[in-house]
Amino acid sequence: MTGWRRLISPRPYKLLTSAAAGALLISGCGVLPGASGGSREPVTVMTWAPDTTGADAVNMAGMPAMARTYARWINEKGGIDGHELRVLTCNEQDDAAGASTCARRAADENVAAVVGSYSRHGRAFLAPLEAAGIPYIGGYGASSDEFTSYLSYPVNGGQPALVAGNGEQLAASCEQVSLVRPDTLVGDSMPGLLDASLSRRDRPASYDISATEEATSYDAEAAKALDEAGDGCVTAVLGKGTETFFDSFRRLEPADSRVRISSVLGSVGQGLIDRTGGPDSPFEGALVTGWYPESGDARWNEMREVIRTYAFGDDRIDPADTGVQTTWIAYTALKAVIEAMDRPDITAGGISVSLNRGTEVDTGGLTPVLRWRFQDLVGTAAYGRIVNGRVTFQVVRDGRLTADKKGFVDVTQTLVNAR
């Protein structure tokens, strides 16, 4: 494909301290249980995510914690194809400087991949990774750069797929839709994605309402959304601000209102539903679009068992959290590619070559079979690296996110056609 660069770099960065990067190494000594005399070299990877309590910051501490738990589990089983898995973790701090620091540490530590991580600052971390030739496997999808970088191997379709899927989910039952979204460049792309799906059911375009992220009140936006939706639907995709928006919305909503509310996973999740009342939550009955099967699905059983046995009660790891689920799937992909390579030593360049040549990743039905050959990519300028354009439709019933429709819904064509 075009834009290919060498996968080997002199790594000019100076070594950063572990304290600055918030890194932790999970490793063992001697021969792994089940390994053949330690004849295969360990594989070192990194997982990063913000771990901060700032009012306006994202906290995804469960993702690095899940990575460490995975390493304990897989190493007790003999590692991955005889390779001990060593996991470095880094606190990305939800800012560009922190993301860049983590990426430069990954280069200095000569990691084979960055796996199952979260950052909103794609350009800050992808430039150092590209310079060092380090693949980025299974990012959360919080940055649009993850869907354009030639060294990114996403396991989901990110927020674009969620918004496109949300439009299709709403089109089945909503005559009119009000969309409340952030007043940002990312937010500016949402109406086109939503409307492309609505138009496929001959629904009118949504009423677009842009809003400030992390506002303390959304009364004005809620009033507009109610007025324009009629008896239709209101969907809000505001990240952490989604809870605040629906607080404003419920205060203004008339008692006889028939408006249905909606969102996407990441803006609304099981944790938020539990925290706001469970069955009595304002999200009861809400339509929610996700990437993966609902958290109670049997396909998550192995992950749940690993958490129960190897997380040692770490309450940061919520098996219903989409970030934790993404990290699990990303390490499943790493395991598949290392096994396919079947080599005594695993390098960053070798992993990228194997993925580019078509290594298949079977996630046990949590996603479609994943593969990152050129012909598997969506290929649009905005979402060139997406290989999984499928989503799931969920609904909040009795305080739990449950399936609203069986199986996956493919929104790839919407991603291709959206303006």
Short mmCIF file of C-alpha atoms in Angstrom, two decimals, residues 119-305:
data_model
loop_
_atom_site.label_atom_id
_atom_site.label_comp_id
_atom_site.label_asym_id
_atom_site.label_seq_id
_atom_site.Cartn_x
_atom_site.Cartn_y
_atom_site.Cartn_z
CA SER A 119 -5.65 7.93 24.01
CA ARG A 120 -7.48 10.87 22.50
CA HIS A 121 -4.17 12.29 21.22
CA GLY A 122 -3.39 10.21 18.17
CA ARG A 123 -0.89 12.45 16.44
CA ALA A 124 1.11 12.83 19.67
CA PHE A 125 1.68 9.10 20.07
CA LEU A 126 1.53 7.80 16.51
CA ALA A 127 4.40 9.91 15.20
CA PRO A 128 6.91 8.37 17.65
CA LEU A 129 5.49 4.88 17.06
CA GLU A 130 5.73 5.27 13.30
CA ALA A 131 9.32 6.53 13.57
CA ALA A 132 10.20 3.43 15.60
CA GLY A 133 8.15 1.02 13.46
CA ILE A 134 5.99 -0.12 16.39
CA PRO A 135 2.49 -1.42 15.55
CA TYR A 136 -0.51 -0.11 17.47
CA ILE A 137 -2.87 -3.05 17.91
CA GLY A 138 -6.44 -2.67 19.11
CA GLY A 139 -6.60 0.93 20.23
CA TYR A 140 -9.88 2.02 21.77
CA GLY A 141 -10.65 4.19 18.76
CA ALA A 142 -10.75 7.49 20.66
CA SER A 143 -8.57 9.23 18.06
CA SER A 144 -9.33 9.58 14.37
CA ASP A 145 -5.62 9.10 13.60
CA GLU A 146 -5.97 5.45 14.61
CA PHE A 147 -8.00 4.93 11.45
CA THR A 148 -5.43 6.43 9.07
CA SER A 149 -1.98 5.41 10.39
CA TYR A 150 -0.40 2.55 8.42
CA LEU A 151 0.87 1.03 11.70
CA SER A 152 -2.54 1.00 13.38
CA TYR A 153 -4.52 -2.24 13.51
CA PRO A 154 -7.93 -1.37 15.01
CA VAL A 155 -10.27 -4.10 16.26
CA ASN A 156 -13.40 -1.94 16.07
CA GLY A 157 -14.75 0.86 13.91
CA GLY A 158 -14.35 3.53 16.57
CA GLN A 159 -16.84 6.29 17.13
CA PRO A 160 -17.59 6.65 13.38
CA ALA A 161 -19.04 3.13 13.31
CA LEU A 162 -21.00 3.74 16.51
CA VAL A 163 -22.59 6.94 15.18
CA ALA A 164 -23.39 5.36 11.81
CA GLY A 165 -24.87 2.37 13.62
CA ASN A 166 -26.83 4.60 15.95
CA GLY A 167 -28.49 6.20 12.95
CA GLU A 168 -29.53 2.79 11.64
CA GLN A 169 -30.81 1.71 15.05
CA LEU A 170 -32.88 4.89 15.42
CA ALA A 171 -34.19 4.77 11.85
CA ALA A 172 -36.19 1.64 12.66
CA SER A 173 -38.52 3.46 15.06
CA CYS A 174 -37.90 7.23 15.01
CA GLU A 175 -39.71 9.59 12.65
CA GLN A 176 -37.44 12.47 13.65
CA VAL A 177 -34.10 12.55 15.45
CA SER A 178 -32.35 15.32 17.37
CA LEU A 179 -28.56 14.83 17.59
CA VAL A 180 -26.63 16.51 20.39
CA ARG A 181 -22.90 16.31 19.80
CA PRO A 182 -19.71 18.17 20.74
CA ASP A 183 -18.76 21.41 19.02
CA THR A 184 -15.45 19.97 17.81
CA LEU A 185 -13.94 18.68 14.58
CA VAL A 186 -14.84 15.14 15.61
CA GLY A 187 -18.36 16.29 16.44
CA ASP A 188 -18.67 17.97 13.06
CA SER A 189 -18.40 14.55 11.36
CA MET A 190 -21.27 13.02 13.32
CA PRO A 191 -24.32 14.49 11.50
CA GLY A 192 -23.11 13.14 8.16
CA LEU A 193 -22.65 9.64 9.57
CA LEU A 194 -25.98 9.62 11.39
CA ASP A 195 -27.90 11.10 8.48
CA ALA A 196 -26.42 8.64 5.97
CA SER A 197 -27.99 5.82 7.97
CA LEU A 198 -31.29 7.63 8.49
CA SER A 199 -31.60 8.31 4.75
CA ARG A 200 -31.34 4.59 3.98
CA ARG A 201 -34.73 4.21 5.72
CA ASP A 202 -36.09 7.35 4.05
CA ARG A 203 -35.96 9.24 7.34
CA PRO A 204 -35.29 12.99 7.32
CA ALA A 205 -31.92 14.34 8.36
CA SER A 206 -31.37 14.80 12.08
CA TYR A 207 -31.66 18.17 13.77
CA ASP A 208 -28.03 18.96 14.60
CA ILE A 209 -27.29 20.58 17.97
CA SER A 210 -23.65 21.31 18.81
CA ALA A 211 -22.71 21.74 22.45
CA THR A 212 -19.68 22.54 24.58
CA GLU A 213 -17.96 19.49 25.96
CA GLU A 214 -18.02 19.02 29.74
CA ALA A 215 -20.56 21.81 30.36
CA THR A 216 -22.23 21.99 33.80
CA SER A 217 -25.69 22.34 32.26
CA TYR A 218 -27.30 21.66 28.90
CA ASP A 219 -30.71 23.22 29.47
CA ALA A 220 -30.69 25.21 26.22
CA GLU A 221 -29.58 22.23 24.14
CA ALA A 222 -32.08 19.93 25.85
CA ALA A 223 -34.94 22.35 25.13
CA LYS A 224 -33.97 22.50 21.44
CA ALA A 225 -33.66 18.71 21.23
CA LEU A 226 -37.11 18.19 22.76
CA ASP A 227 -38.73 20.78 20.53
CA GLU A 228 -37.27 19.41 17.30
CA ALA A 229 -37.71 15.70 18.07
CA GLY A 230 -41.48 15.83 18.40
CA ASP A 231 -42.48 12.29 19.34
CA GLY A 232 -39.26 10.92 17.87
CA CYS A 233 -35.85 10.35 19.44
CA VAL A 234 -33.04 12.34 21.02
CA THR A 235 -29.53 10.94 20.82
CA ALA A 236 -26.57 12.48 22.63
CA VAL A 237 -22.92 11.63 22.02
CA LEU A 238 -21.02 13.85 24.45
CA GLY A 239 -18.68 11.48 26.25
CA LYS A 240 -18.65 12.29 29.95
CA GLY A 241 -21.04 15.17 29.28
CA THR A 242 -23.80 12.77 28.19
CA GLU A 243 -24.91 12.18 31.77
CA THR A 244 -25.15 15.92 32.40
CA PHE A 245 -27.11 16.43 29.19
CA PHE A 246 -29.72 13.83 30.09
CA ASP A 247 -30.00 15.30 33.60
CA SER A 248 -31.01 18.57 31.92
CA PHE A 249 -33.21 16.70 29.46
CA ARG A 250 -35.19 14.81 32.12
CA ARG A 251 -35.82 18.00 34.09
CA LEU A 252 -37.35 19.67 31.03
CA GLU A 253 -39.16 16.68 29.57
CA PRO A 254 -42.97 16.88 29.94
CA ALA A 255 -44.64 14.12 31.93
CA ASP A 256 -46.54 12.90 28.86
CA SER A 257 -43.50 12.94 26.56
CA ARG A 258 -43.09 10.02 24.19
CA VAL A 259 -39.56 10.95 23.14
CA ARG A 260 -37.09 8.07 23.28
CA ILE A 261 -33.47 8.66 24.24
CA SER A 262 -30.37 7.09 22.77
CA SER A 263 -26.58 7.16 22.77
CA VAL A 264 -23.52 5.02 22.04
CA LEU A 265 -21.32 2.94 24.31
CA GLY A 266 -18.52 5.10 25.66
CA SER A 267 -21.00 7.91 26.29
CA VAL A 268 -23.42 5.56 28.08
CA GLY A 269 -22.34 2.27 29.64
CA GLN A 270 -23.39 -0.20 32.29
CA GLY A 271 -21.39 1.62 34.95
CA LEU A 272 -23.27 4.86 34.32
CA ILE A 273 -26.60 3.04 34.35
CA ASP A 274 -25.75 1.38 37.68
CA ARG A 275 -24.55 4.66 39.18
CA THR A 276 -27.72 6.51 38.18
CA GLY A 277 -30.23 4.06 39.60
CA GLY A 278 -30.14 0.80 37.66
CA PRO A 279 -33.78 -0.03 36.80
CA ASP A 280 -34.74 3.46 38.01
CA SER A 281 -32.04 5.13 35.96
CA PRO A 282 -33.05 7.90 33.53
CA PHE A 283 -31.50 5.66 30.86
CA GLU A 284 -34.09 2.90 31.30
CA GLY A 285 -35.44 2.11 27.84
CA ALA A 286 -32.60 3.92 26.05
CA LEU A 287 -31.29 2.60 22.74
CA VAL A 288 -27.51 2.18 22.76
CA THR A 289 -25.16 1.23 19.93
CA GLY A 290 -22.00 -0.74 20.78
CA TRP A 291 -19.12 -2.55 19.12
CA TYR A 292 -19.33 -5.89 20.87
CA PRO A 293 -21.97 -8.25 22.29
CA GLU A 294 -23.63 -7.10 25.52
CA SER A 295 -21.55 -7.76 28.63
CA GLY A 296 -23.73 -10.66 29.81
CA ASP A 297 -23.19 -12.63 26.60
CA ALA A 298 -21.60 -16.07 27.06
CA ARG A 299 -18.82 -15.12 24.64
CA TRP A 300 -17.28 -13.03 27.44
CA ASN A 301 -17.11 -16.00 29.83
CA GLU A 302 -13.41 -16.70 29.34
CA MET A 303 -12.50 -13.06 29.98
CA ARG A 304 -14.67 -13.02 33.10
CA GLU A 305 -13.01 -16.17 34.41
#
